[in-house]
Coordinates of C-alpha atoms in Angstrom, one line a residue:
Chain A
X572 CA 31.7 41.1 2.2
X573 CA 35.2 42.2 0.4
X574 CA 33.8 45.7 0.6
X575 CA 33.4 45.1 4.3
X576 CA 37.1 43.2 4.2
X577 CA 38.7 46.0 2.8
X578 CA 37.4 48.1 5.1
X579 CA 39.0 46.4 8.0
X580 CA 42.5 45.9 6.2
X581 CA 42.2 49.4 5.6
X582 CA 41.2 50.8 9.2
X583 CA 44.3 48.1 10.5
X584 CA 47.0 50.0 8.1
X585 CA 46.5 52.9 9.9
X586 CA 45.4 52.5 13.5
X587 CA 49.2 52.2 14.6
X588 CA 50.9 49.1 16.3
X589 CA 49.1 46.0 18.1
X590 CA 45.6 47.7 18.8
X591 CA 45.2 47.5 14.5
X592 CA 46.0 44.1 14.7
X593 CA 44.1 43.4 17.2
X594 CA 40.8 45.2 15.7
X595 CA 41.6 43.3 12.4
X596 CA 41.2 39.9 13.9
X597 CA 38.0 40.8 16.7
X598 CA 35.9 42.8 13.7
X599 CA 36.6 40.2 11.3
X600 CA 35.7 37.3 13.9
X601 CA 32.9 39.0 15.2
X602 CA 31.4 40.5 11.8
X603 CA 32.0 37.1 10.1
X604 CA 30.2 35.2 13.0
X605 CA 27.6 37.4 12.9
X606 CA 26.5 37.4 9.1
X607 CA 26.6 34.0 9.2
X608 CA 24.6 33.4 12.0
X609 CA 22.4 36.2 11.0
X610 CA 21.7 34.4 7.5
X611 CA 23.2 37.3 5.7
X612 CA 25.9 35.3 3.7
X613 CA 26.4 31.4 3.5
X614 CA 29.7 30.2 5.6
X615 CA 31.4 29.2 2.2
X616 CA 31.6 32.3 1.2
X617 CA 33.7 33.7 4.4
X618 CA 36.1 31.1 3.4
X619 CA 36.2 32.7 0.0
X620 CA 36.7 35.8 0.9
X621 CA 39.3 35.2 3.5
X622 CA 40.9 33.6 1.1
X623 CA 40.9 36.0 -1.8
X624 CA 42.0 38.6 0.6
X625 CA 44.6 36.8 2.1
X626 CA 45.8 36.0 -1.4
X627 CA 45.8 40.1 -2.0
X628 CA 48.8 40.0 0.9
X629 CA 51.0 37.7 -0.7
X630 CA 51.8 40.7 -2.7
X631 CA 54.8 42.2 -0.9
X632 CA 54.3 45.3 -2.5
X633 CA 51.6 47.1 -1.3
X634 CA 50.7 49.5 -4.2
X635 CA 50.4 46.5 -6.2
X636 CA 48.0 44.6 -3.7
X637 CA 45.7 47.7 -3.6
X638 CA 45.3 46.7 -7.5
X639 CA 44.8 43.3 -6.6
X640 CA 41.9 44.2 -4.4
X641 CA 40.3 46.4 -7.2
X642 CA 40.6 43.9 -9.5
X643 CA 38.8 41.5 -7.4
X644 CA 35.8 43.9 -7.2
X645 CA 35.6 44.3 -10.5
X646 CA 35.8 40.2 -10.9
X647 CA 32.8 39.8 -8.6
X648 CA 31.1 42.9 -10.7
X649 CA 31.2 41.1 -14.2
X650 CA 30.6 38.0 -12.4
X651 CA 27.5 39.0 -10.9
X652 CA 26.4 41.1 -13.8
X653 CA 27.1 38.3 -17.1
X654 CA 28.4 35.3 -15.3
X655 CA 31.3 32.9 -16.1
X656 CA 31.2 34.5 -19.5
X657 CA 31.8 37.8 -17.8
X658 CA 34.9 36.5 -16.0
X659 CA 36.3 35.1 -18.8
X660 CA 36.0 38.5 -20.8
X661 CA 37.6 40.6 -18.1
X662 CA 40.8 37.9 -17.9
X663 CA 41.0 37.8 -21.5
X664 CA 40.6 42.2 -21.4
X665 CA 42.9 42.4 -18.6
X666 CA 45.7 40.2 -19.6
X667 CA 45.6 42.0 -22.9
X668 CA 46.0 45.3 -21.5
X669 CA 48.8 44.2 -19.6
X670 CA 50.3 42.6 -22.7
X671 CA 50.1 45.9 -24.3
X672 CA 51.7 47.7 -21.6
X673 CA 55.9 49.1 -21.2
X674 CA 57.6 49.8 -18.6
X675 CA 61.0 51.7 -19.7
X676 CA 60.3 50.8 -22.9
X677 CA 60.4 47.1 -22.4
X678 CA 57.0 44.7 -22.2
X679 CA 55.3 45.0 -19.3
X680 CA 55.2 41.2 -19.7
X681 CA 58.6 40.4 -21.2
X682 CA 60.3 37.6 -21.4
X683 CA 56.8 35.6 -21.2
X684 CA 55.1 37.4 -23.9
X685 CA 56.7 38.6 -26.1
X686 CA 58.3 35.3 -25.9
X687 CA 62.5 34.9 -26.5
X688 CA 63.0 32.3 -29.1
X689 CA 66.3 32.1 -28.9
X690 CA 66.7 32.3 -25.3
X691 CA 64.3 30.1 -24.0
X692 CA 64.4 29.8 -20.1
X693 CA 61.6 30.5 -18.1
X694 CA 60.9 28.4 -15.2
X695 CA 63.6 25.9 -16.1
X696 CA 66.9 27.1 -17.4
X697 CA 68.2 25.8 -21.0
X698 CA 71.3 24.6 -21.7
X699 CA 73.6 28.1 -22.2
X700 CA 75.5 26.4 -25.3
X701 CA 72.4 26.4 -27.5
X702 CA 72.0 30.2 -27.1
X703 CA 73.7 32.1 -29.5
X704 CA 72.6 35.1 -29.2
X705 CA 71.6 37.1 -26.3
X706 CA 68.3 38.1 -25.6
X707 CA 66.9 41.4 -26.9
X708 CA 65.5 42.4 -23.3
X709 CA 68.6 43.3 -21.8
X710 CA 69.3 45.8 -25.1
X711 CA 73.3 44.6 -25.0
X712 CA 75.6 45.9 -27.6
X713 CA 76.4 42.8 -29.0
X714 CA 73.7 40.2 -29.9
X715 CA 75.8 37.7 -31.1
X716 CA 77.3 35.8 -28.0
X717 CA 80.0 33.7 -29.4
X718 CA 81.2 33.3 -32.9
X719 CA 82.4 29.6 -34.2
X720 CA 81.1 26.8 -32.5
X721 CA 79.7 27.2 -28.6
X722 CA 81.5 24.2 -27.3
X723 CA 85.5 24.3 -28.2
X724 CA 85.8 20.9 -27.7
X725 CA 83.0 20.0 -30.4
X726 CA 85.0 22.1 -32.9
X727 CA 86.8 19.1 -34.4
X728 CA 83.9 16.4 -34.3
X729 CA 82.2 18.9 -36.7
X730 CA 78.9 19.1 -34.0
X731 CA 78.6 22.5 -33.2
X732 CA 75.0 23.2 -33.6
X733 CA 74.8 26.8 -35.8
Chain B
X545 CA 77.9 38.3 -39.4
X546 CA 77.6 40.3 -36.0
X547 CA 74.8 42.7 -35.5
X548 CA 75.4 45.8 -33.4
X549 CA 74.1 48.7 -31.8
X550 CA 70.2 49.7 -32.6
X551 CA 69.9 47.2 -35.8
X552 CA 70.2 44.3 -33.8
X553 CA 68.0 45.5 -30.9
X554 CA 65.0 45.9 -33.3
X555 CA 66.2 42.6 -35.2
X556 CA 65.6 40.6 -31.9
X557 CA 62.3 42.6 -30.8
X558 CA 61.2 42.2 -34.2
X559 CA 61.8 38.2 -34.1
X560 CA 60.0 38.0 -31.0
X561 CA 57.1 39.6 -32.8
X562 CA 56.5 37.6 -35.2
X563 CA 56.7 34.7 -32.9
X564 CA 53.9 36.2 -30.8
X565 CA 52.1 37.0 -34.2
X566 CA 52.7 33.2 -34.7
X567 CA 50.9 32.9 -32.0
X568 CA 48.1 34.2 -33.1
X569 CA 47.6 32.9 -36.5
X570 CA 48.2 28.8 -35.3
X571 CA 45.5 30.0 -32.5
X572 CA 43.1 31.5 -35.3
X573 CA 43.9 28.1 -37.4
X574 CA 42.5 25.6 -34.7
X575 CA 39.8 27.3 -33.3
X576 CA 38.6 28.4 -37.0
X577 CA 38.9 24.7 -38.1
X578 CA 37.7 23.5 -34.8
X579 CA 34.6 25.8 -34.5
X580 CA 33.3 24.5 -37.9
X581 CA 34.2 20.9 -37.1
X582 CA 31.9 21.1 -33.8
X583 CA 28.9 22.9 -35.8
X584 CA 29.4 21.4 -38.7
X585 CA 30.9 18.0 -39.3
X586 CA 30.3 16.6 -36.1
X587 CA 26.4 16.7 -36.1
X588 CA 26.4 15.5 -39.5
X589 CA 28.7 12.9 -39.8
X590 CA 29.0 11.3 -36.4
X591 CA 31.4 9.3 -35.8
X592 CA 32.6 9.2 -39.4
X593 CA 34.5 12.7 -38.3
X594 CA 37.5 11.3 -37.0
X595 CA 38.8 10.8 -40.6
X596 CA 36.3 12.6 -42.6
X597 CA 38.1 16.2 -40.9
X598 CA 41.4 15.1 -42.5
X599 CA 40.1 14.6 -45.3
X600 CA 38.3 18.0 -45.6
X601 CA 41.4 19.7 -44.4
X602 CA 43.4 18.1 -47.0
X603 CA 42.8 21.2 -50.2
X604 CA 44.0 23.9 -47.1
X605 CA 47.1 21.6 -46.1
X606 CA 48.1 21.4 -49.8
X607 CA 47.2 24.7 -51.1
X608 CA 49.8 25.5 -48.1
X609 CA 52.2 23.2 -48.8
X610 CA 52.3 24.4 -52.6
X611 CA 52.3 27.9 -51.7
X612 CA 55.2 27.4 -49.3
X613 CA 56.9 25.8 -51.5
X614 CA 56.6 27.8 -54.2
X615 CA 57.3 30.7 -51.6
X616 CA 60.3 28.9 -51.0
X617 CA 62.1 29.1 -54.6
X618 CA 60.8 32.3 -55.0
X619 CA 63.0 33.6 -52.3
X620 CA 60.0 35.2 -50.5
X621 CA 59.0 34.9 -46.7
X622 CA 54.9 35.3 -47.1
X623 CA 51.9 35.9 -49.3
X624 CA 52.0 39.8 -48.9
X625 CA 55.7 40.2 -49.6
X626 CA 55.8 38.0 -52.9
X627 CA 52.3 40.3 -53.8
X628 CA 54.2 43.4 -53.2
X629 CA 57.5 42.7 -54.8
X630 CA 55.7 41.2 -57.8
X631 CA 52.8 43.0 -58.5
X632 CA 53.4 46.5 -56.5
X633 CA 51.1 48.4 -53.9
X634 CA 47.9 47.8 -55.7
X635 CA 48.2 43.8 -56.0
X636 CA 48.7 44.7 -52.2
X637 CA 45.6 46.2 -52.2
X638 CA 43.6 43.8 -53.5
X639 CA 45.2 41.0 -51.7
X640 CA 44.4 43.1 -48.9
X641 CA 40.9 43.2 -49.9
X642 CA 40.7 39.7 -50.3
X643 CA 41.9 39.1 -46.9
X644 CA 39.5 41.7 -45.1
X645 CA 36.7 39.8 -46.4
X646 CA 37.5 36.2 -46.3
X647 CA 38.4 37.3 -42.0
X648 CA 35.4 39.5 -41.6
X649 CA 32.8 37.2 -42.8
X650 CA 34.8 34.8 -40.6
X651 CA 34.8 36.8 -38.1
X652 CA 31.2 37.2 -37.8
X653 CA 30.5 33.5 -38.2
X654 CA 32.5 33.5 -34.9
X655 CA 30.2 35.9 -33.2
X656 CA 27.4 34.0 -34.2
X657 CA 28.5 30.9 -32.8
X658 CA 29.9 32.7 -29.3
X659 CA 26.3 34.1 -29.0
X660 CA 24.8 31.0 -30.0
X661 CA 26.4 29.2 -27.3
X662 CA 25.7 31.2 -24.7
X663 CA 22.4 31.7 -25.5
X664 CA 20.9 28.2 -27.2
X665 CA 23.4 26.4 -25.7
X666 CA 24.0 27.2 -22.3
X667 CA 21.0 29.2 -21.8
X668 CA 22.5 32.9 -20.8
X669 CA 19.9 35.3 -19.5
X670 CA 20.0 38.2 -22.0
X671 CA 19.6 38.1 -26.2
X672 CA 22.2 37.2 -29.1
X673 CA 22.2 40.8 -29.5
X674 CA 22.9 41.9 -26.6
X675 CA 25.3 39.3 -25.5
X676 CA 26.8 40.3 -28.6
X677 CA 27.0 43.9 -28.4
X678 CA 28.3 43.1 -24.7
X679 CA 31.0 41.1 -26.7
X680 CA 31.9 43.6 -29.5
X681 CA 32.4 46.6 -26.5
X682 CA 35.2 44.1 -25.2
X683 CA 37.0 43.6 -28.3
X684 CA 37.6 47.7 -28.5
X685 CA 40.4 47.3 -25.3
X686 CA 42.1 44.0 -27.1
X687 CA 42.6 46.2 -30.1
X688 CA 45.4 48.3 -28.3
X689 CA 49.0 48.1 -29.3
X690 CA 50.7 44.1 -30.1
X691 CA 48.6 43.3 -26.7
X692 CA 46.4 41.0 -28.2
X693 CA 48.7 38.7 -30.0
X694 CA 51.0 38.7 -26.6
X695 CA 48.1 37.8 -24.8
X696 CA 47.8 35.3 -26.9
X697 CA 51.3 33.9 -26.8
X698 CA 51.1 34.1 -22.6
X699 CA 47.2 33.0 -22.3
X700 CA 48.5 29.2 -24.5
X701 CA 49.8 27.6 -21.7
X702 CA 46.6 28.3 -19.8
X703 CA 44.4 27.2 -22.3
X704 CA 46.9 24.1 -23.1
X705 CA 46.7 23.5 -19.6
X706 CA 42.7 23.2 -19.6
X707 CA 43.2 20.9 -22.3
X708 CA 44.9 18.8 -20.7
X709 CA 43.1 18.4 -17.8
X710 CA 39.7 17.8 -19.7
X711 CA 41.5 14.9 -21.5
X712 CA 43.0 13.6 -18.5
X713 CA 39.4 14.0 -17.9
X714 CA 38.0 12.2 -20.6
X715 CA 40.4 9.4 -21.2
X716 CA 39.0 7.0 -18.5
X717 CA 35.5 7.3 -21.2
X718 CA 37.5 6.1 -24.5
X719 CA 35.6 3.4 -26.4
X720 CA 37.4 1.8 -29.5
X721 CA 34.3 0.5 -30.6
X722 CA 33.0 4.2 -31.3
X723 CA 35.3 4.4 -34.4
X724 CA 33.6 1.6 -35.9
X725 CA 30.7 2.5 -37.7
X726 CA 32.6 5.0 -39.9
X727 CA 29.6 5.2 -42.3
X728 CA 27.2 6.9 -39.6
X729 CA 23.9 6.4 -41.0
X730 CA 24.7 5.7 -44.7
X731 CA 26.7 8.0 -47.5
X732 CA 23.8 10.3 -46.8
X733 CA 25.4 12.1 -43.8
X734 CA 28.9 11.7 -45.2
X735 CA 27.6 13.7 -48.0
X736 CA 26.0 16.3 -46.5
X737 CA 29.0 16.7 -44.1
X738 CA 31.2 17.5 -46.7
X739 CA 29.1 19.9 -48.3
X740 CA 29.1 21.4 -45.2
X741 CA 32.3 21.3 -44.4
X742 CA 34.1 22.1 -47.5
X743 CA 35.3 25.5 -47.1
X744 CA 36.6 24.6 -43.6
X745 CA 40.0 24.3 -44.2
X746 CA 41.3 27.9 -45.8
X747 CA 42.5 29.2 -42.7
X748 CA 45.3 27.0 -43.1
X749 CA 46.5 30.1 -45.7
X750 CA 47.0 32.2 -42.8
X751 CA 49.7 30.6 -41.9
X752 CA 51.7 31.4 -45.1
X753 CA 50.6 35.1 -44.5
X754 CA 53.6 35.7 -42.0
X755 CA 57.2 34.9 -42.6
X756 CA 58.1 32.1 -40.6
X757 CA 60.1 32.5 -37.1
X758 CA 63.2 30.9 -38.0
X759 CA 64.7 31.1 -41.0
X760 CA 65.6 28.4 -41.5
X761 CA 62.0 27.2 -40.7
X762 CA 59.0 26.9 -43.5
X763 CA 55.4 27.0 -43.4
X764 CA 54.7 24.0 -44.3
X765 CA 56.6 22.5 -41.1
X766 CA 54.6 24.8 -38.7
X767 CA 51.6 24.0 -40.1
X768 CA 51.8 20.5 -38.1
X769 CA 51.3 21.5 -35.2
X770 CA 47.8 23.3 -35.8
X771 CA 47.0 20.1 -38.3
X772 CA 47.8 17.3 -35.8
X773 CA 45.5 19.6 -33.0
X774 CA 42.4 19.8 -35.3
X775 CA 42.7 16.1 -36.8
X776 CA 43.1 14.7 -33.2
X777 CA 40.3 16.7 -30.8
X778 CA 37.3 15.2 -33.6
X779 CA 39.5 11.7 -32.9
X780 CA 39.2 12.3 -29.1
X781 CA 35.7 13.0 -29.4
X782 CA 34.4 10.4 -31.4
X783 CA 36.0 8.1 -28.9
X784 CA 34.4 9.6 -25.6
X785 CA 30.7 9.5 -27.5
X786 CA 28.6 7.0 -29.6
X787 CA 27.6 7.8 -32.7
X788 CA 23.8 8.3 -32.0
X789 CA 24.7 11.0 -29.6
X790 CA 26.9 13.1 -31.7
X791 CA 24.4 13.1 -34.5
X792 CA 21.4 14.5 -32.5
X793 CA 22.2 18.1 -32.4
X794 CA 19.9 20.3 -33.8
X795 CA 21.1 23.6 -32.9
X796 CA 24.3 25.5 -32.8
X797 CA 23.9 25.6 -29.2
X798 CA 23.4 22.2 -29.2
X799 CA 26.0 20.7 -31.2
X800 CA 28.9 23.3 -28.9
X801 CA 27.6 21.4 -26.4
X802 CA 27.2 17.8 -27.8
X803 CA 31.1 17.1 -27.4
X804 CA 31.5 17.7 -23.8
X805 CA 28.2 15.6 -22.7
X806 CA 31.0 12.7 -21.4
X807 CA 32.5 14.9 -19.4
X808 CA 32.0 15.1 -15.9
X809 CA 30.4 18.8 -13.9
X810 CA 33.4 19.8 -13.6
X811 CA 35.1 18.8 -16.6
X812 CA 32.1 20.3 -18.6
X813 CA 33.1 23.8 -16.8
X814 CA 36.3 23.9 -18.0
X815 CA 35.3 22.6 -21.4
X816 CA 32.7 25.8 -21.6
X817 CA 35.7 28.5 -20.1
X818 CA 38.3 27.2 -22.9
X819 CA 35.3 26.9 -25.6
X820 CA 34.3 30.4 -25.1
X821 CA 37.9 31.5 -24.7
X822 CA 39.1 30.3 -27.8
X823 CA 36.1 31.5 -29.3
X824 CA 36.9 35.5 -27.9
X825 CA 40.7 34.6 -28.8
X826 CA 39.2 34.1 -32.9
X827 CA 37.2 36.8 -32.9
X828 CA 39.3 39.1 -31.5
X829 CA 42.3 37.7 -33.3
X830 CA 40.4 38.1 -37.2
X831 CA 39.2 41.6 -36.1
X832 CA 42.3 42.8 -35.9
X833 CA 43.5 41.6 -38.7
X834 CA 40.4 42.7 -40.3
X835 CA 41.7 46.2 -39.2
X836 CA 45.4 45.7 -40.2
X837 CA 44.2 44.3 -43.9
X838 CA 41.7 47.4 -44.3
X839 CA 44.5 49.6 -43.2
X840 CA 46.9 48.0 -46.3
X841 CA 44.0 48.6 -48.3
X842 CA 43.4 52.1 -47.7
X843 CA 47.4 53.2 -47.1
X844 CA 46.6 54.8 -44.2
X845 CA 46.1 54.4 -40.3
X846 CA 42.8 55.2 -38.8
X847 CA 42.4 54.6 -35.3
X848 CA 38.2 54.9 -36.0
X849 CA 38.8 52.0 -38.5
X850 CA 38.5 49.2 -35.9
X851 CA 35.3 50.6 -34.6
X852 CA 34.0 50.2 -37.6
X853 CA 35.1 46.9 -38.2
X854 CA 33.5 45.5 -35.1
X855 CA 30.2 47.5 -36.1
X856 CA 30.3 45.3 -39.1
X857 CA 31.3 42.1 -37.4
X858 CA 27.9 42.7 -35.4
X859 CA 25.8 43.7 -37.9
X860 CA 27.0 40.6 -39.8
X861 CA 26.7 38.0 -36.9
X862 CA 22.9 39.3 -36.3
X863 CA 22.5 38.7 -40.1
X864 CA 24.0 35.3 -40.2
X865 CA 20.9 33.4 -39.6
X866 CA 19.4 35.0 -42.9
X867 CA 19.0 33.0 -46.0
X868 CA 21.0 35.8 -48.0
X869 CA 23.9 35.5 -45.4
X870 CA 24.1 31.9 -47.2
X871 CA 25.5 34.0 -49.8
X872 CA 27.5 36.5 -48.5
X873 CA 29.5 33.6 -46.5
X874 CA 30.5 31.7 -49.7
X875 CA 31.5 34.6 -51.1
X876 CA 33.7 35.8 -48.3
X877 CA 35.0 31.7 -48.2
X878 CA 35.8 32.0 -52.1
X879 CA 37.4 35.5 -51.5
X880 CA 39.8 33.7 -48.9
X881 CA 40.8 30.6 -51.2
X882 CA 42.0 33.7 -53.5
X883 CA 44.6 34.0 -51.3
X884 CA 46.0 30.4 -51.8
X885 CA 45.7 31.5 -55.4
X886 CA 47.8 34.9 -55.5
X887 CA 50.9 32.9 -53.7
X888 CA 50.3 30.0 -56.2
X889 CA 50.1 32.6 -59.2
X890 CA 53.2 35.0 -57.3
X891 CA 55.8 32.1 -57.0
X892 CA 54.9 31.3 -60.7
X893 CA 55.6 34.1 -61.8
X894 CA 58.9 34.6 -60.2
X895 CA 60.2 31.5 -61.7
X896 CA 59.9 32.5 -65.3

């Protein structure tokens, strides 16, 4: 079925303007019916697939999408072939490998792994006074951001955190 | 003082490193002293293991607390770099050595048990040895570059995550009344436990193997972290099951699975993916440091080296269920307690 869905996402891309559209939604409506009422594939698993490959569009870039979709195939591969175990391997191997990777010399994954210790925003932003220095991501001349205490006005209460 | 220029780039990469390295070894820590609690303790001692694991982690805790300590006035950030500055490249060696086979026969202990729980304990179509070999051709990818302990470091939250929704999970199934027959079935199984048990608690020394993130930080503070997980999950448990339950496991299989018979279907799912996560995680994490400690060893990088270290990790998890694996095990356990001894022996010797 994704082999099938791809297929049709990839005949859309390039018959040009509404008539790709409009073979996108008829094939996938009337293949969909059909398997189904044909006993090829349980319902459920249209709605699984519609919704993985509607997930790979999310994506706004494209390049990035097509990896998307390859790495789904190979999720139902090692799923099929060894199972939950299988799965768990290839996330494990994959989010290694992207670990592993640079991009301009920085971590592919930067700043969630390797993680910033001293600058420790990620979804939520920390308070700026408690970041001395800057981070090491951005390469900047100088590390050090400000010198004596962080807060002026806690200079003379002695509460500058070092 | 301010840093500039190239210096202080590789000052901050190298900072967030060793964090992700950090990582690593409080990930090894837990699942090491949790693997061993869940075959070992557990099926033994029953409900007795909610304080008997505290107890049997106590030498590991101190042995680190005097090490860091000792670390500490020494002036010296880890094991290897007191070694080295104290007794030179060959003390390195040994320590090295030590190291490679404390982890590897760890290591293979891990395989065992991952293959044992897929195949005793869930019941995976295929043999230990293949499920293993299937396993060891994974761990070649995870050895490239610092990927493995980064996906380490970005793969916690996900696996923090699991646990907390399996003890969200479990904490409508809490009895107090589980904690009370701390005696199990007489001194009998308390015995036994802790003979079984006893060498569970050196991984605590990897900890001291690494300088610690800030420096103003020590090891003995970071270490509570991996101590409060691995004295708490044996609590948790022995509150979601009676004790009759926990003690009826008689296979490895068996006993992985004993802890997450409360849980619901889909709880137990979860339980399985973070079980046999963690378990990958260990393996994978004392391979490569398998390979690194080989490497000091020798004094020289050899990209074929890791191959060969997860050729023996499999040969030694299909030899674990022999009788003179028995052996080779306490060996490797008594080679890693060394290690506890060379920082003792190191910061000793820097204070005269």
């Amino acid at each position: 079925m994704l082999l099938m869905f791809n297929l049709i996402i990839e005949a859309c891309v390039r018959v040009p303007g509404v008539v790709g559209a409009t073979i996108g939604t008829v094939s996938g409506l009337i293949l969909g019916q059909t398997a189904v009422e044909a006993h090829l594939v349980h319902p459920l698993l249209i709605v699984v697939v519609a919704v993985a490959s509607l997930g790979s569009f999310v994506v706004p870039d494209y390049s990035l999408s097509v990896s998307l979709r390859i790495g789904q195939l190979l999720f139902l591969a090692a799923g099929r072939l060894f199972g939950v175990y299988g799965m768990l391997l290839l996330l494990t191997v994959g989010a290694v490998r992207l670990c592993a990777l640079r991009s301009l010399g920085s971590p592919y994954m930067a700043p969630s792994a390797p993680g910033r210790p001293h600058n420790p925003d990620g979804l939520t932003r920390g308070p700026i006074w408690r970041q001395r220095w800057r981070t090491w991501l951005a390469d900047p001349a100088r590390r050090l951001r400000v010198r004596g205490p962080m807060r002026g006005w806690e200079a003379s209460h002695g509460r500058t955190r070092r | 003082m301010e840093e500039r220029g190239d210096e202080a780039r590789r000052a901050g990469r190298m900072q967030a490193e060793r964090h992700t390295r950090r990582s690593m070894l409080r990930l090894l820590v837990c699942t090491a002293i949790l693997r061993d609690v869940i075959t070992r303790v557990l099926p033994q001692a029953g409900c007795a293991a909610w304080w008997l694991t505290p107890l049997l982690m106590a030498p590991g805790w101190l042995a680190l607390l005097v090490t860091s300590a000792l670390l500490k006035r020494s002036g010296h950030a880890s094991i290897m770099e007191a070694v080295q500055h104290s007794y030179g490249s060959m003390g390195v060696r040994v320590l090295a050595c030590l190291l490679a086979v404390g982890l590897w026969t760890d290591a293979c202990r891990s395989l065992a048990t991952l293959t044992g729980l897929l195949t005793d304990g869930i019941g995976s179509e295929g043999t230990a040895a293949t499920l293993g070999l299937l396993t060891c051709a994974m761990l070649a990818p995870c050895m490239r570059r610092d990927g493995l302990h980064r996906a380490i470091h970005l793969l916690r939250w996900f696996m923090l995550a699991l646990a907390a929704a399996l003890l969200i999970g479990a904490a409508g199934r809490f009895r107090a009344d589980h904690l009370v027959p701390l005696l199990g079935d007489g001194l009998g199984s308390i015995r036994r436990s802790v003979g079984a048990g006893w060498s569970l608690s050196w991984p605590m020394l990897m900890l001291a193997m690494e300088p610690p993130v800030s420096t103003s930080g020590t090891h003995a503070r970071e270490s509570l972290l991996p101590v409060l997980i691995c004295c708490g999950v044996p609590l948790l448990i022995v509150l979601t099951q009676p004790h009759g339950l926990l003690c009826h496991a008689a296979t490895m299989g068996e006993a992985l699975l004993t802890p997450m018979a409360a849980l619901s279907v889909r709880g137990r799912t979860l339980a399985l993916c973070l079980m046999m996560m963690s378990l990958f995680l260990l393996l994978a994490a004392e391979v490569r440091l398998v390979g690194d400690a080989c490497r000091s060893a020798v004094g020289r990088g050899d990209t074929g080296l890791v191959v060969v270290v997860i050729a023996a990790v499999y040969l030694g998890a299909l030899a674990a269920r022999n009788s003179v694996w028995t052996n080779v095990g306490r060996a490797g356990i008594l080679a890693a307690w060394l290690l506890g001894v060379a920082g003792c022996t190191v910061g000793k010797r820097r204070q005269r």
